[in-house]
Tab-separated table of C-alpha atoms and ligand atoms in Angstrom:
chain	number	residue	atom	x	y	z
U	1	MET	CA	-6.371	-17.357	17.278
U	2	VAL	CA	-6.954	-13.706	18.061
U	3	ASP	CA	-9.634	-12.979	20.654
U	4	PHE	CA	-11.520	-10.377	18.681
U	5	SER	CA	-14.427	-10.121	21.133
U	6	THR	CA	-12.142	-9.011	23.935
U	7	LEU	CA	-10.415	-6.479	21.685
U	8	ALA	CA	-13.753	-5.080	20.528
U	9	GLN	CA	-14.858	-4.759	24.137
U	10	LYS	CA	-11.632	-3.151	25.270
U	11	TYR	CA	-11.177	-0.651	22.435
U	12	GLY	CA	-14.669	-0.286	20.994
U	13	THR	CA	-15.740	-0.589	17.370
U	14	PRO	CA	-15.160	0.022	14.532
U	15	LEU	CA	-11.535	-0.945	14.983
U	16	TYR	CA	-8.502	-1.913	12.933
U	17	VAL	CA	-6.318	-4.707	14.294
U	18	TYR	CA	-2.897	-5.539	12.832
U	19	ASP	CA	-0.963	-8.677	13.633
U	20	PHE	CA	2.683	-7.520	13.668
U	21	ASP	CA	4.017	-11.079	13.944
U	22	ALA	CA	2.222	-11.926	10.709
U	23	ILE	CA	3.883	-8.889	9.054
U	24	THR	CA	7.241	-10.264	10.196
U	25	GLU	CA	6.394	-13.642	8.649
U	26	GLN	CA	5.468	-12.073	5.315
U	27	PHE	CA	8.679	-10.053	5.311
U	28	THR	CA	10.811	-13.063	6.209
U	29	ALA	CA	9.290	-15.176	3.444
U	30	LEU	CA	10.040	-12.486	0.875
U	31	LYS	CA	13.636	-12.029	2.053
U	32	GLU	CA	14.058	-15.796	1.952
U	33	ALA	CA	12.916	-15.879	-1.688
U	34	PHE	CA	15.419	-13.114	-2.521
U	35	LYS	CA	18.319	-14.494	-0.510
U	36	ALA	CA	20.521	-15.350	-3.508
U	37	ARG	CA	20.897	-11.621	-4.229
U	38	LYS	CA	21.524	-8.371	-2.434
U	39	SER	CA	18.053	-6.989	-1.844
U	40	LEU	CA	16.300	-4.074	-0.221
U	41	VAL	CA	12.620	-4.358	0.606
U	42	CYS	CA	10.996	-0.919	0.693
U	43	PHE	CA	7.509	-1.083	2.147
U	44	ALA	CA	4.960	0.982	0.184
U	45	VAL	CA	3.880	3.352	2.944
U	46	LYS	CA	0.566	4.212	1.307
U	47	ALA	CA	-0.724	0.712	2.087
U	48	ASN	CA	-0.524	1.317	5.835
U	49	SER	CA	1.254	4.366	7.169
U	50	ASN	CA	0.683	4.027	10.913
U	51	LEU	CA	3.909	5.097	12.624
U	52	SER	CA	4.102	1.920	14.699
U	53	VAL	CA	3.709	-0.192	11.574
U	54	LEU	CA	6.562	1.754	9.962
U	55	LYS	CA	8.705	1.370	13.084
U	56	HIS	CA	8.079	-2.366	13.053
U	57	ILE	CA	9.016	-2.502	9.363
U	58	ALA	CA	12.199	-0.535	10.094
U	59	GLN	CA	13.126	-2.979	12.840
U	60	LEU	CA	12.842	-5.776	10.277
U	61	ASP	CA	15.520	-3.944	8.299
U	62	ALA	CA	13.197	-2.794	5.562
U	63	GLY	CA	13.082	0.626	3.970
U	64	CYS	CA	10.125	2.617	2.673
U	65	ASP	CA	8.717	3.592	-0.690
U	66	CYS	CA	6.926	6.919	-0.336
U	67	VAL	CA	4.642	8.794	-2.711
U	68	SER	CA	4.499	12.162	-0.950
U	69	ILE	CA	6.804	14.180	1.263
U	70	GLY	CA	4.360	13.468	4.073
U	71	GLU	CA	5.109	9.770	3.721
U	72	VAL	CA	8.853	10.487	3.587
U	73	LYS	CA	8.547	12.424	6.832
U	74	ARG	CA	6.485	9.675	8.430
U	75	ALA	CA	9.128	7.108	7.515
U	76	LEU	CA	11.923	9.281	8.913
U	77	PHE	CA	9.921	10.016	12.059
U	78	ALA	CA	9.327	6.292	12.614
U	79	GLY	CA	13.052	5.630	12.442
U	80	VAL	CA	13.520	4.361	8.899
U	81	PRO	CA	17.087	5.246	7.849
U	82	LYS	CA	17.222	7.918	5.125
U	83	TYR	CA	19.375	5.718	2.906
U	84	LYS	CA	16.497	3.238	2.685
U	85	ILE	CA	13.825	5.729	1.626
U	86	ILE	CA	12.643	6.110	-1.965
U	87	PHE	CA	10.372	8.919	-3.123
U	88	SER	CA	8.128	7.882	-6.036
U	89	GLY	CA	5.026	9.396	-7.578
U	90	VAL	CA	3.854	10.903	-10.834
U	91	GLY	CA	3.749	14.493	-9.579
U	92	LYS	CA	5.999	16.093	-6.988
U	93	ARG	CA	5.774	19.706	-5.875
U	94	ASP	CA	8.945	21.829	-5.801
U	95	ASP	CA	8.908	21.969	-2.011
U	96	GLU	CA	8.597	18.164	-1.860
U	97	ILE	CA	11.592	17.716	-4.169
U	98	GLU	CA	13.569	20.254	-2.157
U	99	GLU	CA	12.785	18.582	1.156
U	100	ALA	CA	13.663	15.133	-0.230
U	101	LEU	CA	17.028	16.461	-1.428
U	102	VAL	CA	17.708	18.189	1.879
U	103	GLN	CA	16.807	14.988	3.762
U	104	ASP	CA	19.288	13.159	1.499
U	105	ILE	CA	17.124	10.056	0.975
U	106	LEU	CA	18.269	7.127	-1.167
U	107	MET	CA	16.712	8.279	-4.454
U	108	LEU	CA	13.889	10.063	-6.194
U	109	ASN	CA	11.941	7.990	-8.650
U	110	LEU	CA	11.225	10.148	-11.704
U	111	GLU	CA	8.240	9.678	-13.948
U	112	SER	CA	8.747	12.259	-16.724
U	113	GLU	CA	11.393	14.395	-18.463
U	114	GLU	CA	9.619	17.480	-17.162
U	115	GLU	CA	9.988	16.217	-13.620
U	116	MET	CA	13.678	15.525	-14.197
U	117	MET	CA	14.180	19.147	-15.286
U	118	ARG	CA	12.515	20.380	-12.093
U	119	VAL	CA	14.668	18.087	-9.959
U	120	GLU	CA	17.822	19.174	-11.780
U	121	GLU	CA	17.057	22.856	-11.286
U	122	ILE	CA	16.172	22.433	-7.624
U	123	ALA	CA	19.302	20.347	-6.982
U	124	GLN	CA	21.381	23.045	-8.663
U	125	ASN	CA	19.813	25.759	-6.497
U	126	LEU	CA	20.590	23.714	-3.399
U	127	GLY	CA	24.087	22.866	-4.592
U	128	LYS	CA	23.297	19.174	-4.353
U	129	ILE	CA	23.496	16.109	-6.560
U	130	ALA	CA	20.146	14.339	-6.794
U	131	ARG	CA	20.289	10.559	-6.853
U	132	ILE	CA	17.572	9.490	-9.259
U	133	SER	CA	15.853	6.465	-10.613
U	134	ILE	CA	13.542	6.417	-13.615
U	135	ARG	CA	10.204	4.675	-13.684
U	136	VAL	CA	9.923	2.846	-16.968
U	137	ASN	CA	6.499	1.912	-18.248
U	138	PRO	CA	7.072	-1.387	-20.036
U	139	ASN	CA	3.570	-1.442	-21.586
U	140	ILE	CA	2.599	-4.694	-19.942
U	141	ASP	CA	-0.876	-5.719	-18.892
U	142	ALA	CA	-0.771	-6.760	-15.255
U	143	GLN	CA	-4.233	-8.323	-15.636
U	144	THR	CA	-5.682	-6.764	-12.568
U	145	HIS	CA	-8.456	-4.234	-11.852
U	146	PRO	CA	-8.134	-1.264	-14.278
U	147	TYR	CA	-7.944	1.231	-11.361
U	148	ILE	CA	-4.871	-0.537	-9.991
U	149	SER	CA	-3.192	-1.355	-13.302
U	150	THR	CA	-0.337	1.046	-13.965
U	151	GLY	CA	2.038	-0.482	-16.515
U	152	LEU	CA	0.270	0.269	-19.796
U	153	HIS	CA	0.913	3.247	-22.071
U	154	GLU	CA	-2.650	4.410	-21.430
U	155	ASN	CA	-1.739	4.887	-17.732
U	156	LYS	CA	-0.218	8.115	-16.443
U	157	PHE	CA	2.778	6.409	-14.857
U	158	GLY	CA	6.420	6.315	-15.924
U	159	VAL	CA	8.023	6.839	-19.343
U	160	ASP	CA	8.596	4.500	-22.282
U	161	VAL	CA	11.941	2.813	-22.843
U	162	ASP	CA	13.215	5.299	-25.441
U	163	SER	CA	12.393	8.328	-23.328
U	164	ALA	CA	13.993	6.651	-20.336
U	165	LYS	CA	17.193	6.166	-22.280
U	166	ARG	CA	17.238	9.840	-23.296
U	167	MET	CA	16.650	10.814	-19.681
U	168	TYR	CA	19.504	8.630	-18.413
U	169	ILE	CA	21.884	10.186	-20.928
U	170	HIS	CA	20.819	13.660	-19.863
U	171	ALA	CA	21.211	12.740	-16.196
U	172	LYS	CA	24.658	11.281	-16.724
U	173	ASN	CA	25.801	14.514	-18.351
U	174	SER	CA	24.276	16.682	-15.650
U	175	ALA	CA	26.371	17.977	-12.778
U	176	PHE	CA	23.339	17.842	-10.500
U	177	LEU	CA	21.856	14.434	-11.263
U	178	GLU	CA	23.230	10.992	-10.565
U	179	PRO	CA	21.309	8.123	-12.167
U	180	VAL	CA	21.478	5.224	-9.717
U	181	GLY	CA	18.274	3.251	-10.221
U	182	ILE	CA	15.701	1.900	-12.604
U	183	HIS	CA	12.147	1.169	-11.622
U	184	PHE	CA	8.911	-0.395	-12.743
U	185	HIS	CA	5.598	-0.825	-10.972
U	186	ILE	CA	2.977	-2.331	-13.233
U	187	GLY	CA	-0.009	-2.559	-10.945
U	188	SER	CA	-1.407	-3.950	-7.745
U	189	GLN	CA	-3.002	-7.216	-6.619
U	190	ILE	CA	-1.175	-9.116	-9.382
U	191	THR	CA	-1.628	-12.881	-9.162
U	192	GLN	CA	0.613	-14.079	-11.983
U	193	VAL	CA	4.385	-14.131	-12.334
U	194	GLU	CA	4.360	-13.553	-16.086
U	195	PRO	CA	3.793	-9.745	-16.114
U	196	PHE	CA	6.637	-9.227	-13.606
U	197	LYS	CA	8.889	-11.443	-15.670
U	198	GLU	CA	8.141	-9.593	-18.919
U	199	ALA	CA	8.684	-6.220	-17.288
U	200	ALA	CA	11.947	-7.335	-15.679
U	201	VAL	CA	13.277	-8.532	-19.045
U	202	VAL	CA	12.508	-5.169	-20.697
U	203	LEU	CA	14.217	-3.240	-17.884
U	204	ALA	CA	17.216	-5.549	-17.564
U	205	ASN	CA	17.897	-5.110	-21.286
U	206	LEU	CA	17.772	-1.366	-20.821
U	207	VAL	CA	20.248	-1.645	-17.931
U	208	ARG	CA	22.619	-3.540	-20.253
U	209	ASN	CA	22.224	-0.868	-22.939
U	210	LEU	CA	22.942	1.832	-20.393
U	211	LYS	CA	26.028	0.027	-19.222
U	212	ALA	CA	27.396	0.212	-22.748
U	213	LEU	CA	26.959	3.988	-22.449
U	214	ASP	CA	28.889	3.937	-19.172
U	215	ILE	CA	25.739	4.548	-17.127
U	216	ASN	CA	25.896	2.149	-14.217
U	217	ILE	CA	22.603	1.348	-12.569
U	218	LYS	CA	22.934	0.154	-8.969
U	219	PHE	CA	19.317	-0.411	-7.940
U	220	PHE	CA	16.975	-2.610	-9.937
U	221	ASP	CA	13.564	-1.778	-8.516
U	222	ILE	CA	10.746	-4.163	-9.417
U	223	GLY	CA	8.043	-2.182	-7.612
U	224	GLY	CA	5.251	-3.767	-5.647
U	225	GLY	CA	2.060	-5.404	-6.771
U	226	VAL	CA	2.271	-8.926	-5.397
U	227	GLY	CA	-1.320	-9.955	-4.724
U	228	ILE	CA	-2.866	-11.643	-1.714
U	229	GLN	CA	-5.772	-14.019	-1.356
U	230	TYR	CA	-8.976	-12.099	-0.645
U	231	LYS	CA	-11.303	-14.830	-1.890
U	232	ASP	CA	-10.199	-17.695	-4.089
U	233	GLU	CA	-7.352	-16.078	-6.032
U	234	VAL	CA	-4.340	-18.307	-6.509
U	235	THR	CA	-1.437	-16.084	-5.501
U	236	ILE	CA	2.021	-16.227	-7.015
U	237	SER	CA	4.772	-18.397	-5.648
U	238	LEU	CA	7.425	-16.117	-4.172
U	239	TYR	CA	10.079	-18.567	-5.245
U	240	GLU	CA	8.966	-18.422	-8.891
U	241	TYR	CA	8.616	-14.657	-8.682
U	242	ALA	CA	12.156	-14.249	-7.374
U	243	GLN	CA	13.646	-16.784	-9.760
U	244	SER	CA	12.122	-15.207	-12.851
U	245	ILE	CA	13.373	-11.784	-11.793
U	246	PHE	CA	16.839	-13.195	-11.100
U	247	ALA	CA	16.881	-14.858	-14.525
U	248	SER	CA	16.273	-11.498	-16.203
U	249	MET	CA	19.048	-9.903	-14.137
U	250	ALA	CA	21.713	-12.425	-15.111
U	251	GLY	CA	25.152	-10.835	-15.264
U	252	LEU	CA	24.011	-7.533	-13.738
U	253	ASP	CA	25.715	-6.264	-10.620
U	254	VAL	CA	22.729	-4.531	-9.070
U	255	THR	CA	20.845	-4.539	-5.790
U	256	LEU	CA	17.320	-5.830	-6.159
U	257	VAL	CA	14.748	-3.455	-4.691
U	258	CYS	CA	11.110	-4.291	-4.268
U	259	GLU	CA	8.237	-2.229	-2.925
U	260	PRO	CA	5.541	-4.474	-1.520
U	261	GLY	CA	2.566	-2.826	0.136
U	262	ARG	CA	-0.437	-5.099	0.121
U	263	TYR	CA	1.684	-8.272	0.289
U	264	LEU	CA	3.349	-7.214	3.557
U	265	VAL	CA	0.330	-5.967	5.483
U	266	GLY	CA	-2.911	-6.859	3.673
U	267	ASP	CA	-3.585	-10.213	5.239
U	268	CYS	CA	-2.246	-9.103	8.611
U	269	GLY	CA	-5.094	-6.683	9.244
U	270	TYR	CA	-8.702	-7.047	10.398
U	271	PHE	CA	-11.518	-4.548	10.513
U	272	LEU	CA	-13.921	-5.098	13.396
U	273	THR	CA	-17.436	-3.782	13.224
U	274	ARG	CA	-20.594	-4.392	15.229
U	275	VAL	CA	-24.095	-5.001	14.001
U	276	LEU	CA	-26.465	-2.118	14.701
U	277	TYR	CA	-29.533	-3.978	13.463
U	278	GLU	CA	-30.949	-5.993	10.640
U	279	LYS	CA	-33.403	-4.454	8.228
U	280	HIS	CA	-35.733	-6.315	5.891
U	281	ASN	CA	-37.541	-4.366	3.235
U	282	GLY	CA	-39.509	-7.198	1.691
U	283	TYR	CA	-37.009	-7.664	-1.134
U	284	LYS	CA	-33.748	-7.765	0.692
U	285	ARG	CA	-32.054	-8.381	3.990
U	286	PHE	CA	-29.590	-5.699	5.105
U	287	VAL	CA	-27.164	-6.095	7.981
U	288	ILE	CA	-26.409	-2.552	9.094
U	289	VAL	CA	-23.095	-2.191	10.924
U	290	ASP	CA	-21.271	0.615	12.732
U	291	GLY	CA	-18.360	0.661	10.254
U	292	ALA	CA	-18.727	2.327	6.858
U	293	MET	CA	-17.100	3.174	3.537
U	294	ASN	CA	-15.241	6.085	5.139
U	295	ASP	CA	-13.395	3.491	7.273
U	296	LEU	CA	-12.773	0.875	4.579
U	297	ILE	CA	-13.527	2.001	1.051
U	298	ARG	CA	-12.189	-0.907	-0.994
U	299	PRO	CA	-15.549	-2.636	-1.556
U	300	SER	CA	-17.130	0.660	-2.686
U	301	LEU	CA	-14.186	1.831	-4.773
U	302	TYR	CA	-13.018	-1.362	-6.468
U	303	SER	CA	-15.903	-3.752	-5.815
U	304	ALA	CA	-13.279	-5.533	-3.747
U	305	TYR	CA	-14.212	-8.713	-1.926
U	306	HIS	CA	-13.403	-9.030	1.782
U	307	GLU	CA	-14.285	-12.172	3.680
U	308	ILE	CA	-16.567	-11.502	6.647
U	309	VAL	CA	-16.548	-13.765	9.675
U	310	VAL	CA	-19.189	-13.705	12.397
U	311	GLU	CA	-18.028	-13.941	16.026
U	312	LYS	CA	-21.006	-15.648	17.578
U	313	LYS	CA	-21.418	-18.962	19.356
U	314	GLU	CA	-24.771	-19.984	17.934
U	315	GLN	CA	-24.939	-19.450	14.180
U	316	LEU	CA	-28.420	-20.273	12.911
U	317	GLU	CA	-30.821	-19.350	10.143
U	318	PHE	CA	-28.297	-18.463	7.435
U	319	SER	CA	-29.649	-16.368	4.603
U	320	VAL	CA	-28.463	-13.989	1.896
U	321	CYS	CA	-27.840	-10.369	2.858
U	322	ASP	CA	-25.913	-7.180	2.114
U	323	VAL	CA	-23.628	-5.851	4.837
U	324	VAL	CA	-23.895	-2.058	4.747
U	325	GLY	CA	-22.762	0.985	6.706
U	326	PRO	CA	-24.770	4.004	7.872
U	327	ILE	CA	-23.426	6.473	5.260
U	328	CYS	CA	-25.829	8.207	2.882
U	329	GLU	CA	-24.546	6.478	-0.266
U	330	SER	CA	-25.772	3.328	-1.958
U	331	GLY	CA	-22.097	2.529	-2.483
U	332	ASP	CA	-21.634	2.183	1.266
U	333	PHE	CA	-21.350	-1.573	1.628
U	334	PHE	CA	-18.819	-4.181	2.757
U	335	ALA	CA	-20.394	-7.177	1.022
U	336	LYS	CA	-23.315	-7.949	-1.225
U	337	ASN	CA	-25.343	-11.134	-1.420
U	338	ILE	CA	-23.408	-13.152	1.111
U	339	GLU	CA	-24.808	-15.805	3.448
U	340	LEU	CA	-24.735	-14.853	7.119
U	341	PRO	CA	-26.565	-16.253	10.142
U	342	LYS	CA	-29.329	-14.270	11.808
U	343	LEU	CA	-27.662	-11.373	13.589
U	344	GLU	CA	-28.580	-9.160	16.488
U	345	HIS	CA	-27.584	-5.824	17.916
U	346	ASP	CA	-23.904	-5.834	19.034
U	347	ASP	CA	-22.904	-9.027	17.233
U	348	LEU	CA	-19.325	-8.694	16.042
U	349	LEU	CA	-18.230	-9.038	12.407
U	350	ILE	CA	-14.600	-9.425	11.397
U	351	ILE	CA	-13.704	-8.155	7.952
U	352	LYS	CA	-10.532	-9.881	6.846
U	353	SER	CA	-7.525	-8.853	4.737
U	354	ALA	CA	-8.038	-5.236	5.770
U	355	GLY	CA	-4.422	-4.355	6.616
U	356	ALA	CA	-3.626	-2.652	3.293
U	357	TYR	CA	-5.412	0.374	1.828
U	358	GLY	CA	-7.832	0.286	4.738
U	359	PHE	CA	-7.129	2.937	7.333
U	360	THR	CA	-4.887	4.914	4.949
U	361	MET	CA	-7.833	5.484	2.602
U	362	SER	CA	-10.208	6.390	5.399
U	363	SER	CA	-11.782	9.825	5.751
U	364	ASN	CA	-14.086	11.888	7.927
U	365	TYR	CA	-16.955	11.685	5.431
U	366	ASN	CA	-20.282	12.185	7.196
U	367	THR	CA	-18.277	13.671	10.099
U	368	ARG	CA	-17.407	10.203	11.270
U	369	ALA	CA	-14.327	10.013	13.480
U	370	ARG	CA	-11.563	7.858	12.121
U	371	VAL	CA	-11.281	4.664	14.097
U	372	ALA	CA	-8.623	3.389	16.496
U	373	GLU	CA	-5.809	1.078	15.401
U	374	ILE	CA	-4.424	-1.768	17.487
U	375	ALA	CA	-1.271	-3.838	17.104
U	376	LEU	CA	-0.924	-7.428	18.221
U	377	ILE	CA	2.671	-8.106	19.171
U	378	LYS	CA	3.500	-11.578	20.422
U	379	GLY	CA	-0.067	-12.026	21.578
U	380	GLN	CA	-0.227	-8.669	23.388
U	381	ASP	CA	-2.531	-5.932	22.186
U	382	LYS	CA	-1.361	-2.340	22.034
U	383	LEU	CA	-3.087	0.853	20.982
U	384	ILE	CA	-1.188	2.459	18.093
U	385	ARG	CA	-3.656	5.192	17.123
U	386	LYS	CA	-6.388	6.458	19.346
U	387	ARG	CA	-9.894	6.918	18.086
U	388	GLU	CA	-10.563	10.431	16.824
U	389	THR	CA	-13.025	12.576	18.710
U	390	PHE	CA	-15.485	15.180	17.491
U	391	GLU	CA	-13.039	17.775	18.817
U	392	ASP	CA	-10.293	16.383	16.582
U	393	ILE	CA	-12.547	16.631	13.555
U	394	ILE	CA	-13.474	20.293	14.048
U	395	ASP	CA	-10.102	21.364	15.359
U	396	LEU	CA	-8.861	23.124	12.219
U	397	GLU	CA	-12.156	24.912	11.565
U	398	LYS	CA	-13.532	26.027	14.880
U	399	GLU	CA	-11.479	29.204	15.327
U	400	TYR	CA	-12.889	30.661	12.083
U	401	LEU	CA	-16.538	30.621	13.137
N	1	PLP	C1	1.314	1.544	-4.622
N	1	PLP	C2	2.722	1.323	-4.987
N	1	PLP	C3	3.396	0.195	-4.514
N	1	PLP	C4	2.746	-0.882	-3.685
N	1	PLP	O1	1.789	-1.608	-4.374
N	1	PLP	P1	1.189	-2.953	-3.725
N	1	PLP	O2	0.282	-3.456	-4.764
N	1	PLP	O3	0.477	-2.564	-2.487
N	1	PLP	O4	2.322	-3.866	-3.470
N	1	PLP	C5	4.732	0.070	-4.836
N	1	PLP	N1	5.373	0.988	-5.594
N	1	PLP	C6	4.747	2.095	-6.079
N	1	PLP	C7	5.502	3.072	-6.886
N	1	PLP	C8	3.406	2.290	-5.792
N	1	PLP	O5	2.782	3.362	-6.274
C-alpha cells in the first residue's frame, strides 16, 4: 500500500499522486481483451495530460486522442509517435487544423460538414491530403450523467448516419481528403455494454455500406467512455465489451481503435488534502480542508462521488459531515453527508479515483496555485509537476501594471 503520509510530508498538500504501475495494469487488461484483433489504444489526453503520464502511456505503445492542438503538441512533446495521434473535437480553429496537417498525425476526427470544408480548403492550401475520420452520432442513450452523455441527437457532437455517408462520398471524391476512419464516442462513465454494442452495430453497417461504394475504412474507432467504480457502480466486463464490438465488426478488415481516458487513469490517481479544522455551526459539521474545487471540480460540477479515506491511527467518534474547501462558493465541497471520525488540524484525507479529470480541470480560481503532481513508479515516488508559486500565477500579468 502507498505510504501517503510520507508523500504528504515530503511534497506538501494538496497533492495529486498517480500510480503508474496501476496505469500499466489497466492498459494491459484492455489490450488483453482486444487481443483477437489489431488494435490501437489512444489515451484521451484531456483526462490527464501531465507530460510524464503521456510518456508512460507512449512507452506502453499507446497513442493519444487529442481535443485541441495544445494536446496534440503535448503528446508529440512527450514522445508519442505522430502516426498514433488523433485530433478530435467539435470545433477546430484554422490554425489548429493547419498545424495538425503539418505535423502529419494519424487522422483528424471531423464532426460536421462545415468542418470538413474547412479541412479540405486548408489541406488544399498546404498541398496536402488530410486523413480524416468522421464522428457519427448514433443517437444512443449511454445512460450516464447528462453532462457527459454525447451520443444523442440533442448533443452537439458528431453527425447522423445519412450526413456521414454524404461526407464520406464527398471526401472520397476530393483530391485533398482521404477518408480512413469512422468514429463514435457516446459518453463517459458508461457502466453497461449495451450502448457500445448498439453504437458499434450502427457504425459497422455504415462501414459495409461504404465498402460497397468503394470507400475503405481502415480504423474503426469506438471512442472512450468505459466507466470505473467510484462508489458501488458495477463496471462493464472488458471481455464482454470487446466481444460485443468484435461481433459487430464481423467480416470487416479494420483496425480497432479505442480512446479510453477515465478507464486508464481514473482509479490510478489520489488527491491528498489536509484538514485545516472542523467547524460546527449547530446544524452541521464541516471538515474544512486545504484542497478545493479549483483542484478537483468533479464533485461540484457533476455531483460526482469520490471515496474519502482518513489516514489516522485512532479513528473515533464517527459522525456525519461535509468535507469542504476554502473557496467562496457553496459548491466547493468534496463530499456531503459522509461519516468520518473526529478530525484535527493536519490530519490527512485521501480522495480516491482522482486520476482522471482531476488536475486537468483545475484552475487558479481564488488565486490558488495549482498543486504538485507525483508519480509512483515501481514503489518509487517522483515529482512530475512542481507546485505553482504566486510568481507563476502573476507571471503573464505583472509587466502590464
Ligand atoms: C473525452 C473523450 C474520450 C475519453 O472519455 P473517457 O470517458 O474518459 O474514456 C474519448 N474520446 C473523445 C472524442 C472524447 O471527447
